[in-house]
Structure formats: C-alpha cells, structure tokens
Amino acid sequence: MPKYAMVIDQRRCVGCMACVVACKTENGVAPEHFRTRVVETVEGDFPKLRMELRSELCNHCDHPPCVNNCPTGASYKKDDGTVQINRTKCVGCKACLAACPYDARYMDPDKGYADKCTFCEHRLKEGKEPACVGTCIGKSRIFGDLSDPKSAVSKLLRENDASVRIKEAGTLPRVYYIRKLGKAE
Amino acid sequence: MEIAITGTNAVTYPNLHIWDWRIAIYLFLGGLSAGLMVMSSISNLRKGKDVAMDKACCVRGPLIAPLILAVGMFFIWLDVERKFNTFWFFLTFQPLSPMSWGSWGVGIIIPLSFCYGLSTVPEEMRGMLKYDILKLLSAKLHPYMRRLAMINFGLGIFLGIYTGVLLSAFVARPLWNSSILPLLFLNSALSTGAALLIMMAKRPSVKLFFTKIDIWLIFAEIVIIFLFFYGHYTSTGPQRLSIMPFFSFTSEYFFYAASIILIWILFPLALVLKLMEVKEEHGDTLTSSQLFKMKLSAVMVLLGGLIIRLAFLYAGQLSRLS
C-alpha cells in the first residue's frame, strides 16, 4: 500500500498561482473557496524585506484532528494515508473546520458538506498525479509514495532539511516544506 | 470561476467564522438544562423537602429541564448545514469525537430526564398532566423517583462538562484548548441552574437554600475565570495571543473587551447582592425589596452565563496556532 505525501520546494515557487487555478478547475471548487492557496508573507523591516511564497493545502495528517472530531465518521483516513470525506455521511456540523489547525477545509456553499483537498483522489486512481502537481511550472510541488525509497518525494526528503507546518500541533502532516530563504535585501 | 485568483490568505480570510450565536444559545441552554437537572435532583433528594410547597423546584424544574435542552438542540439543528442528514449522528459512534458523545448523550438524557420529571409528579398533582399515557407513566415511575434523581444528577454533570469539552477538544483553537474550559462551563451551568430555581421557587427557605449554593458557585466561577486567563497568559505564544481580544480596547475587539468588563461587573455584583440576602432577617414571606434583589441577582447570573458562551465562542474562532 502506498504512503502518499507531497513535498513543496519553496525555493522553486514563483507564485504564478497555476496550482490554484488547476485545482479549482479540476475539482469544480465553489467560487470564493480554495482547496489550495499560495500565501504570500513579507518579513523584515523596510527596506530590508524578503517575501515567502508558501503553498498551503490539506496536510493529510497521520493524526488528523478533523477525523478525530468528526461525529459521523464522514471524515476518514484511507490506507494510503490520505484523508478523505464521505460526502453522504457529512451533516455539515463544521467540527472538522474548527479542528483543522491549517484551516484547510471549507463548507461547500451549494451542497452544505465540508470539503478540502483530496490529493485529487480520482486522478490517483487513474495513475495520474494531483492537478496542482501536474501544472506546477517551477516543479515546486512534488508528489509521490513515501514507502518507495526511489520515489522523488523520498529522495527529496532524504537529501534536504524539510519541515512541516505547525509541528507543535502534533498532527504529523504528510505535506513537507523545503524552505531556504535568502538574506533580506 | 472567478476571474481573479487571489488565494485565501491572512489578508483575505483572516479568521474562522463557522459557528455563530445559534451555537452559543445551544451551549447556554444546554448548560442551563444541566444546572436545572442537578439542582432539581438536589431539591428532591434533600431532607425536609415539601413537594406541595416546593412544587416549582421539585416538579416543575425537573419537567422543564428536558424541554430547555430540546430547545437548545433545535438551535444546533438550525446551525447544521445538511439538516436532513442529522440521522447520521445516530448511525455511528465515534469515541474520539466529543460531538458524537454529545449527540448520543443528549439523545439519552432528554428521555431519561423527562422520565425523572414525570416521576416527581405526586399523585395529587397528576391531574395537571394532559394525556393519560403521561399520567400512567408518572404513576409507574413515581416509586423510582429517588433513583432517577441520582441518575439525573450524574447526567446533569455530564451535560455541563460536555458543553465545555465540545470546544476544548480543538487543538487548533488555542483559546478553547484548555482543560479549565469544561470546568468553567460546568460551574456556569450549575450557577445558572440554581439562579433559575431561585426565580421559580416560592418558599423563602428554598430560595435562600439555592442562594447559598449560588454564592459558592459564583465565587468559584470568578476564580476559574481568573485562572483561565492567567493560565493562557503564562502559556505559549498562540494561547497568550488568543486572550488578547478581551483586553484590546480597539473597535475591532470592542465586543470582547465589553463582555469581560460586563462579566467582572455582573458576577461580583450578584455575589454582593446574594451575600446581603443571606444576612438579612427573613420571615415566612419575602418583602418586595427582598424579592427584587433575589430576582435581580439571578438575572445577573443568567446574563453572565449567556455572555460567557457568546464571548468565548466568537473569540475562540479568532484564535489560531500560527
């Protein structure tokens, strides 16, 4: 059984937002909502500033608080490590939205269920990579199987100092970040 | 498809806004019901009770408690996005989800509490029950009233704690993620339950009995609120930041600062009023001024309970780990 994970190499992100567009198109994400986003943050004191571009999405955590807090079992962890939603079972109580430290979930305004990134589950079944990964022109998003030591994600994690978001939440995310920021200029 | 893709970020979507006043009302009514269950159980279990004289505490209180909870449930149902899917709550049990515990818990508490309410109706008052089935049930359950009262006491404590655990289980919301919050909500639930019974009771001695209980509860509540903020202030960065809306006198956070000021006015004032009440000489009937003071302090406690739920629910959604 694969252990899917994503590595985001922030050194290669150019902030083109193609991943955001690809995701919305592929998954028919409702207007004003996003399954993935590119957050732009500026650090430092003027004039010595530097910008960070950070792609954010569902972290498909190994200890997912959204799954633990779901009262109906609609949110569940699959054997391949991805966190998915059974939309039929979702009652729209919004507990998973409150539980997610990454604010990765939203309520579908038309259907009323909670929604989020699925790592493009339908594409994975066809042997394709997620839409955001396929469209990334800078090759900043890399997707693969952690249980395969030859996969691109395993190799990147071996060779780089990767981190995860909000580690102190103890959720054990499956989205890793390779972050190397230059000096403020 | 939008023409402009901006992404959701700290500027465009700064805070989570998922639960509104409907959930706050549910938490308040759930707590009030829990408090009423506990206090009415005490009424029926204590020595020297006189059902004919203490009808409000011994009979009406137990009958009203499940109704208040049912009204609270209606408000949470109003908040749920897929209202006709709520049966899924009862087709599974998720042991790690407080909401699953709550839905099953409330599903059990409402009928049991109603049975307890019916069991408290003495024979001479059964005529006030509208339907024959209720009269029959009341007669059958009456011999088990004390046992049902004990169970009801435990269920009331469970319900009072649950309303706090519902929020405190979210690691993502630093303001809520505290083991003190369930204690605060339980304390507030008991206090509001006692306050409602003070308003409902007819006999001065019963009113004074619950007033004395409420004095201890309000005192404990003030201490717990202080410890809650102190604990957050001395904790990690996100927890310290999470309480700042309560102490920021800017227009953005006016509601939170006002709420904490109101709480710090209402509870001590109610405490002083209650201390004055118990020190006064009381005859068989209360003077209008004594009644006014009792009712005013009870209203203050109820108002304080509602403000706590509203302020904590909204402020918790402003808080985040990063």
XYZ file of C-alpha atoms in Angstrom:
507
model
C 0.000 0.000 0.000
C 1.465 3.404 -0.962
C 2.015 6.185 1.558
C 1.245 9.318 -0.382
C 2.939 12.576 0.515
C 3.695 15.931 -1.064
C 6.867 17.948 -0.888
C 6.692 21.668 -1.534
C 10.035 23.040 -2.577
C 9.576 26.698 -1.720
C 12.856 27.563 -3.435
C 11.208 26.822 -6.775
C 7.829 28.541 -6.299
C 7.338 31.632 -8.462
C 3.858 32.461 -7.167
C 2.157 32.040 -10.551
C -0.965 30.576 -8.865
C -1.312 27.998 -11.662
C -1.775 25.337 -8.964
C -4.712 27.254 -7.506
C -6.357 27.590 -10.923
C -5.696 23.950 -11.847
C -7.188 22.777 -8.552
C -10.304 24.878 -8.911
C -10.841 23.740 -12.492
C -10.141 20.072 -11.826
C -12.342 19.838 -8.761
C -15.038 22.402 -9.563
C -14.291 24.268 -6.349
C -17.009 26.760 -5.475
C -16.335 30.474 -6.017
C -14.641 32.211 -3.090
C -13.322 28.891 -1.782
C -9.979 27.198 -2.320
C -8.576 23.734 -1.714
C -5.099 25.098 -2.099
C -3.704 28.598 -1.832
C -0.384 30.340 -2.119
C 0.172 32.551 0.872
C 2.490 35.498 0.393
C 4.159 36.768 3.537
C 6.655 39.562 3.849
C 9.173 39.531 6.687
C 11.691 42.008 7.981
C 11.869 45.769 8.424
C 11.793 48.171 5.490
C 13.900 48.410 3.371
C 15.370 45.003 4.268
C 12.473 42.780 3.364
C 12.027 39.324 1.992
C 8.994 37.505 0.684
C 7.960 33.947 1.304
C 5.607 32.099 -1.025
C 4.036 29.163 0.739
C 1.593 26.771 -0.888
C -0.961 25.561 1.606
C -3.386 22.687 1.350
C -4.769 19.817 3.418
C -1.811 18.159 5.129
C -3.376 14.667 5.121
C -2.098 14.277 8.667
C -1.296 10.935 10.259
C -3.069 12.145 13.410
C -5.835 14.154 11.772
C -7.878 16.230 14.256
C -10.610 16.623 11.624
C -11.113 12.845 11.558
C -10.993 12.561 15.351
C -13.603 15.284 15.759
C -15.984 14.126 13.017
C -19.113 12.860 14.794
C -20.416 10.755 11.917
C -17.260 9.175 10.513
C -17.664 11.189 7.295
C -14.015 12.248 7.516
C -11.761 9.245 7.435
C -8.163 8.194 6.900
C -7.558 5.869 3.971
C -4.973 3.094 3.971
C -2.880 5.097 1.500
C -2.543 7.823 4.136
C -4.844 10.375 2.544
C -7.686 11.957 4.494
C -10.958 11.795 2.596
C -14.585 12.805 3.112
C -17.631 10.608 2.594
C -19.957 13.371 1.482
C -23.100 11.322 2.020
C -22.352 10.997 5.722
C -21.403 14.638 6.258
C -24.061 16.552 8.204
C -22.352 19.926 7.909
C -21.721 20.375 11.647
C -18.417 22.166 10.896
C -16.499 20.456 13.708
C -13.767 19.486 11.235
C -13.340 23.120 10.169
C -12.806 24.168 13.768
C -10.477 21.222 14.363
C -8.069 21.806 11.465
C -5.005 23.819 12.565
C -4.235 24.545 8.901
C -7.676 25.984 8.056
C -7.651 23.673 5.056
C -11.364 22.949 4.998
C -14.393 24.929 3.855
C -18.117 24.376 3.576
C -19.417 23.821 0.074
C -21.954 26.657 -0.197
C -24.270 24.744 -2.541
C -24.195 21.220 -1.172
C -23.570 22.010 2.511
C -20.847 19.460 3.142
C -17.306 20.054 4.308
C -14.750 19.900 1.513
C -10.997 20.036 1.084
C -8.038 18.806 -0.952
C -8.224 15.083 -1.681
C -4.796 14.865 -3.355
C -7.028 14.512 -6.475
C -8.147 11.034 -5.433
C -9.897 10.485 -8.777
C -6.668 11.182 -10.644
C -4.616 8.945 -8.365
C -6.955 6.073 -9.242
C -6.062 6.647 -12.891
C -2.356 6.673 -12.083
C -2.039 10.433 -12.547
C -0.592 12.944 -10.129
C -2.703 15.684 -8.489
C -3.694 18.540 -10.818
C -1.666 21.131 -8.895
C 1.471 18.993 -9.203
C 0.923 18.354 -12.916
C 0.554 22.033 -13.667
C 3.357 23.436 -11.492
C 5.724 25.159 -13.905
C 8.520 25.585 -11.381
C 8.322 21.948 -10.231
C 7.793 23.282 -6.750
C 5.174 20.683 -5.915
C 6.364 17.094 -5.901
C 4.048 14.203 -5.170
C 4.813 10.563 -4.558
C 4.931 7.461 -2.456
C 6.913 7.618 0.788
C 7.056 3.835 1.042
C 9.082 3.742 -2.177
C 12.667 4.821 -1.369
C 13.255 5.591 -5.059
C 10.315 7.996 -5.346
C 11.010 11.684 -5.875
C 9.492 12.631 -2.512
C 11.592 10.079 -0.585
C 14.717 11.297 -2.336
C 13.969 14.960 -1.670
C 13.234 14.333 1.993
C 16.449 12.353 2.335
C 18.603 14.985 0.705
C 17.055 18.127 2.168
C 16.167 19.559 5.500
C 12.388 19.500 5.253
C 9.898 20.789 7.790
C 6.165 20.616 8.362
C 3.683 23.327 9.248
C 2.671 23.838 12.899
C 4.645 20.842 14.103
C 3.645 21.552 17.695
C 0.027 20.616 16.891
C 1.223 17.007 16.796
C -0.771 16.138 13.706
C 2.127 14.528 11.781
C 1.444 16.174 8.400
C 2.140 14.462 5.081
C 2.954 17.731 3.312
C 6.586 18.705 3.729
C 8.258 22.015 3.019
C 11.786 22.616 1.814
C 12.441 26.165 2.823
C 15.526 28.151 2.075
C 15.243 31.855 2.335
C 17.965 34.239 1.354
C 19.079 37.218 3.370
C 16.736 40.156 3.396
C 17.658 42.637 0.684
C -14.921 30.531 -11.914
C -13.579 33.762 -10.561
C -11.642 35.989 -12.919
C -9.085 36.862 -10.251
C -7.440 34.136 -8.216
C -6.076 35.668 -5.083
C -5.848 32.628 -2.849
C -7.064 32.545 0.694
C -4.538 34.128 2.922
C -4.160 36.014 6.128
C -5.328 39.195 4.461
C -8.355 37.948 2.547
C -9.628 35.437 5.095
C -8.160 36.237 8.464
C -10.484 34.378 10.808
C -12.607 31.327 11.027
C -16.309 32.147 11.180
C -18.150 28.898 11.314
C -20.233 28.915 14.465
C -22.449 31.830 15.389
C -24.975 32.820 18.066
C -27.027 29.683 17.441
C -24.255 27.527 18.892
C -23.779 29.988 21.777
C -27.512 29.718 22.572
C -27.234 25.919 22.402
C -24.285 25.946 24.797
C -26.148 28.274 27.155
C -29.421 26.333 27.105
C -27.544 23.009 27.383
C -25.741 24.376 30.434
C -28.937 25.800 31.919
C -30.660 22.465 31.458
C -27.690 20.651 33.034
C -27.756 23.002 36.012
C -31.505 22.596 36.389
C -31.156 18.801 36.295
C -28.547 18.861 39.053
C -30.309 21.421 41.234
C -33.754 19.828 40.875
C -32.191 16.472 41.798
C -30.779 18.107 44.931
C -34.260 19.529 45.638
C -35.817 16.096 45.525
C -33.030 14.265 47.344
C -32.548 16.679 50.235
C -34.125 16.073 53.603
C -37.097 18.161 54.681
C -38.494 18.749 51.223
C -42.173 19.530 50.905
C -43.389 18.737 47.401
C -46.673 20.592 47.863
C -44.821 23.745 48.935
C -41.772 23.350 46.693
C -43.643 22.418 43.518
C -41.503 24.750 41.426
C -38.188 23.107 42.374
C -39.318 19.533 42.892
C -41.778 19.113 39.997
C -41.675 21.985 37.509
C -37.871 22.201 37.472
C -37.376 18.543 36.509
C -40.124 18.792 33.871
C -38.701 21.958 32.317
C -35.061 20.753 32.141
C -35.506 18.375 29.146
C -37.643 20.975 27.371
C -34.887 23.581 27.675
C -32.393 21.039 26.342
C -34.718 20.220 23.440
C -34.943 23.941 22.577
C -31.124 24.081 22.690
C -30.957 21.100 20.350
C -33.265 22.937 17.982
C -30.736 25.773 17.780
C -27.874 23.388 16.952
C -30.089 21.787 14.326
C -30.624 25.247 12.841
C -26.832 25.606 12.554
C -26.212 22.255 10.860
C -25.842 22.718 7.098
C -27.481 19.461 5.991
C -30.488 19.314 8.265
C -31.988 16.156 6.824
C -28.733 14.244 7.221
C -28.656 14.528 11.010
C -29.751 10.892 11.382
C -26.113 10.019 10.634
C -25.264 11.157 14.179
C -27.152 8.115 15.438
C -25.929 5.527 12.953
C -22.392 5.539 14.319
C -20.443 6.215 17.469
C -17.067 7.922 17.187
C -15.311 7.560 20.562
C -12.785 10.343 19.875
C -15.381 12.891 18.799
C -16.939 14.974 21.606
C -19.828 15.822 19.281
C -20.587 12.119 18.849
C -20.583 11.680 22.641
C -22.838 14.719 22.854
C -25.361 13.610 20.259
C -25.717 10.182 21.881
C -25.579 11.708 25.358
C -28.318 14.224 24.633
C -30.337 11.505 22.889
C -30.250 9.532 26.151
C -30.510 12.489 28.548
C -33.721 14.009 27.119
C -35.926 10.888 27.584
C -34.332 9.948 30.928
C -34.684 13.469 32.240
C -38.295 13.531 31.055
C -38.920 10.230 32.884
C -37.399 11.768 36.014
C -39.648 14.803 35.570
C -42.719 12.582 35.339
C -41.624 10.535 38.360
C -41.553 13.657 40.525
C -45.255 14.406 39.977
C -47.112 13.311 43.139
C -50.478 11.610 42.895
C -52.489 14.679 43.846
C -50.907 16.710 41.034
C -51.184 14.179 38.235
C -54.389 15.828 37.077
C -52.290 18.632 35.599
C -50.763 16.173 33.101
C -52.716 16.423 29.867
C -52.540 12.902 28.480
C -53.476 9.591 30.087
C -50.238 7.972 28.946
C -48.290 10.615 30.883
C -50.417 10.023 33.989
C -49.825 6.273 33.683
C -46.075 6.727 33.159
C -45.884 9.109 36.091
C -47.634 6.587 38.369
C -45.321 3.775 37.215
C -42.143 5.853 37.631
C -43.011 7.555 40.915
C -41.632 4.740 43.134
C -38.246 5.090 41.374
C -38.063 8.862 41.780
C -35.015 8.903 44.106
C -33.009 6.590 41.855
C -33.948 8.619 38.793
C -32.932 11.783 40.656
C -29.481 10.320 41.341
C -29.076 9.309 37.689
C -30.302 12.749 36.636
C -27.716 14.380 38.885
C -24.916 12.441 37.146
C -26.327 13.149 33.688
C -26.537 16.867 34.526
C -22.853 16.903 35.471
C -22.020 15.050 32.222
C -24.026 17.526 30.157
C -22.478 20.547 31.888
C -18.960 19.253 31.261
C -19.783 18.210 27.702
C -20.686 21.730 26.589
C -17.137 22.772 27.535
C -15.395 19.687 26.155
C -17.105 20.315 22.820
C -14.922 23.412 22.446
C -11.841 22.447 24.447
C -11.098 19.418 22.237
C -9.929 21.596 19.347
C -6.148 21.818 19.395
C -6.390 24.276 16.507
C -8.142 26.935 18.608
C -5.810 27.969 21.452
C -8.465 29.903 23.367
C -10.707 26.847 23.677
C -7.951 24.267 24.025
C -7.827 24.294 27.808
C -8.927 21.755 30.383
C -10.238 24.621 32.500
C -12.928 25.486 29.945
C -15.139 22.416 30.705
C -14.869 23.248 34.410
C -15.837 26.842 33.740
C -18.830 25.776 31.658
C -19.877 23.203 34.274
C -19.629 25.780 37.027
C -21.563 28.303 34.972
C -24.191 25.631 34.167
C -24.718 24.830 37.852
C -24.823 28.502 38.735
C -27.433 29.348 36.084
C -29.485 26.302 37.096
C -29.507 27.484 40.708
C -30.376 31.017 39.564
C -33.382 29.782 37.586
C -34.637 27.776 40.563
C -34.253 30.839 42.812
C -36.561 32.671 40.406
C -39.024 29.788 40.215
C -39.149 28.807 43.923
C -41.980 30.122 46.081
C -40.805 29.363 49.653
C -38.259 31.821 51.109
C -36.309 28.982 52.752
C -35.853 27.237 49.366
C -34.866 30.480 47.679
C -32.286 31.036 50.405
C -31.034 27.468 50.138
C -30.244 27.917 46.436
C -28.929 31.410 47.045
C -26.333 29.926 49.428
C -25.386 27.310 46.824
C -25.140 30.018 44.167
C -22.829 32.139 46.342
C -20.242 29.348 46.355
C -20.738 28.705 42.654
C -20.307 32.371 41.679
C -17.224 32.626 43.867
C -15.791 29.515 42.186
C -16.691 30.910 38.751
C -14.812 34.154 39.398
C -11.747 32.156 40.497
C -11.958 29.831 37.469
C -12.300 32.739 35.018
C -9.253 34.399 36.592
C -7.268 31.136 36.409
C -8.347 30.618 32.798
C -6.935 33.960 31.696
C -3.870 33.647 33.915
C -3.164 30.170 32.513
C -3.442 31.421 28.939
C -1.324 34.491 29.619
C 1.521 32.416 31.062
C 1.254 29.741 28.349
C 2.598 29.566 24.780
C 2.524 32.466 22.306
C -0.686 31.415 20.500
C -2.520 30.958 23.815
C -1.351 34.338 25.085
C -2.447 35.962 21.832
C -5.804 34.182 21.949
C -6.940 36.093 25.059
C -5.832 39.471 23.753
C -9.220 40.363 22.166
C -10.589 40.502 25.717
C -8.009 43.104 26.687
C -7.775 45.124 23.466
C -9.921 48.204 23.654
C -9.991 48.745 19.906
C -13.156 48.991 17.843
C -12.392 45.605 16.255
C -12.458 43.810 19.601
C -14.883 46.062 21.457
C -17.413 43.266 21.944
C -14.857 41.042 23.708
C -13.490 43.754 25.982
C -17.047 44.827 26.825
C -18.013 41.245 27.588
C -15.170 40.736 30.043
C -15.976 44.050 31.748
C -19.641 43.035 31.990
C -18.691 39.659 33.457
C -16.446 41.335 36.038
C -19.310 43.656 36.972
C -22.205 41.181 36.911
C -20.715 38.330 38.934
C -19.245 40.329 41.824
C -22.431 42.424 41.987
C -24.585 39.306 42.040
C -22.307 37.885 44.735
C -22.666 41.001 46.897
C -26.456 41.028 46.437
C -26.668 37.374 47.414
C -24.466 37.882 50.469
C -26.772 40.726 51.533
C -29.790 38.446 51.040
C -28.500 35.682 53.301
C -27.521 38.134 56.028
C -30.979 39.706 56.179
C -33.717 38.531 58.553
C -36.374 36.570 56.662
C -39.918 35.812 57.787
C -42.371 33.397 56.177
C -42.897 35.811 53.316
C -40.388 37.940 51.498
C -40.780 41.667 51.116
C -40.964 43.082 47.623
C -37.484 44.585 48.021
C -36.031 41.211 49.073
C -37.764 39.508 46.125
C -36.459 42.150 43.745
C -32.884 41.690 44.941
C -33.118 37.907 44.612
C -34.537 38.076 41.123
C -32.093 40.766 40.037
C -29.073 38.759 41.178
C -30.484 35.629 39.486
C -30.960 37.546 36.219
C -27.357 38.786 36.502
C -26.097 35.229 36.829
C -28.153 34.074 33.833
C -26.967 37.042 31.768
C -23.356 36.368 32.780
C -23.710 32.741 31.680
C -25.001 33.804 28.277
C -22.236 36.411 27.837
C -19.562 33.813 28.686
C -20.870 31.447 25.988
C -21.162 34.178 23.341
C -17.775 35.765 24.061
C -15.823 32.518 24.284
C -17.458 31.042 21.196
C -16.653 34.028 18.998
C -13.223 34.806 20.481
C -12.126 31.172 20.103
C -12.686 31.410 16.371
C -10.308 34.360 16.169
C -7.530 32.302 17.702
C -5.144 30.085 15.765
C -1.886 28.247 16.228
C 0.095 30.072 13.584
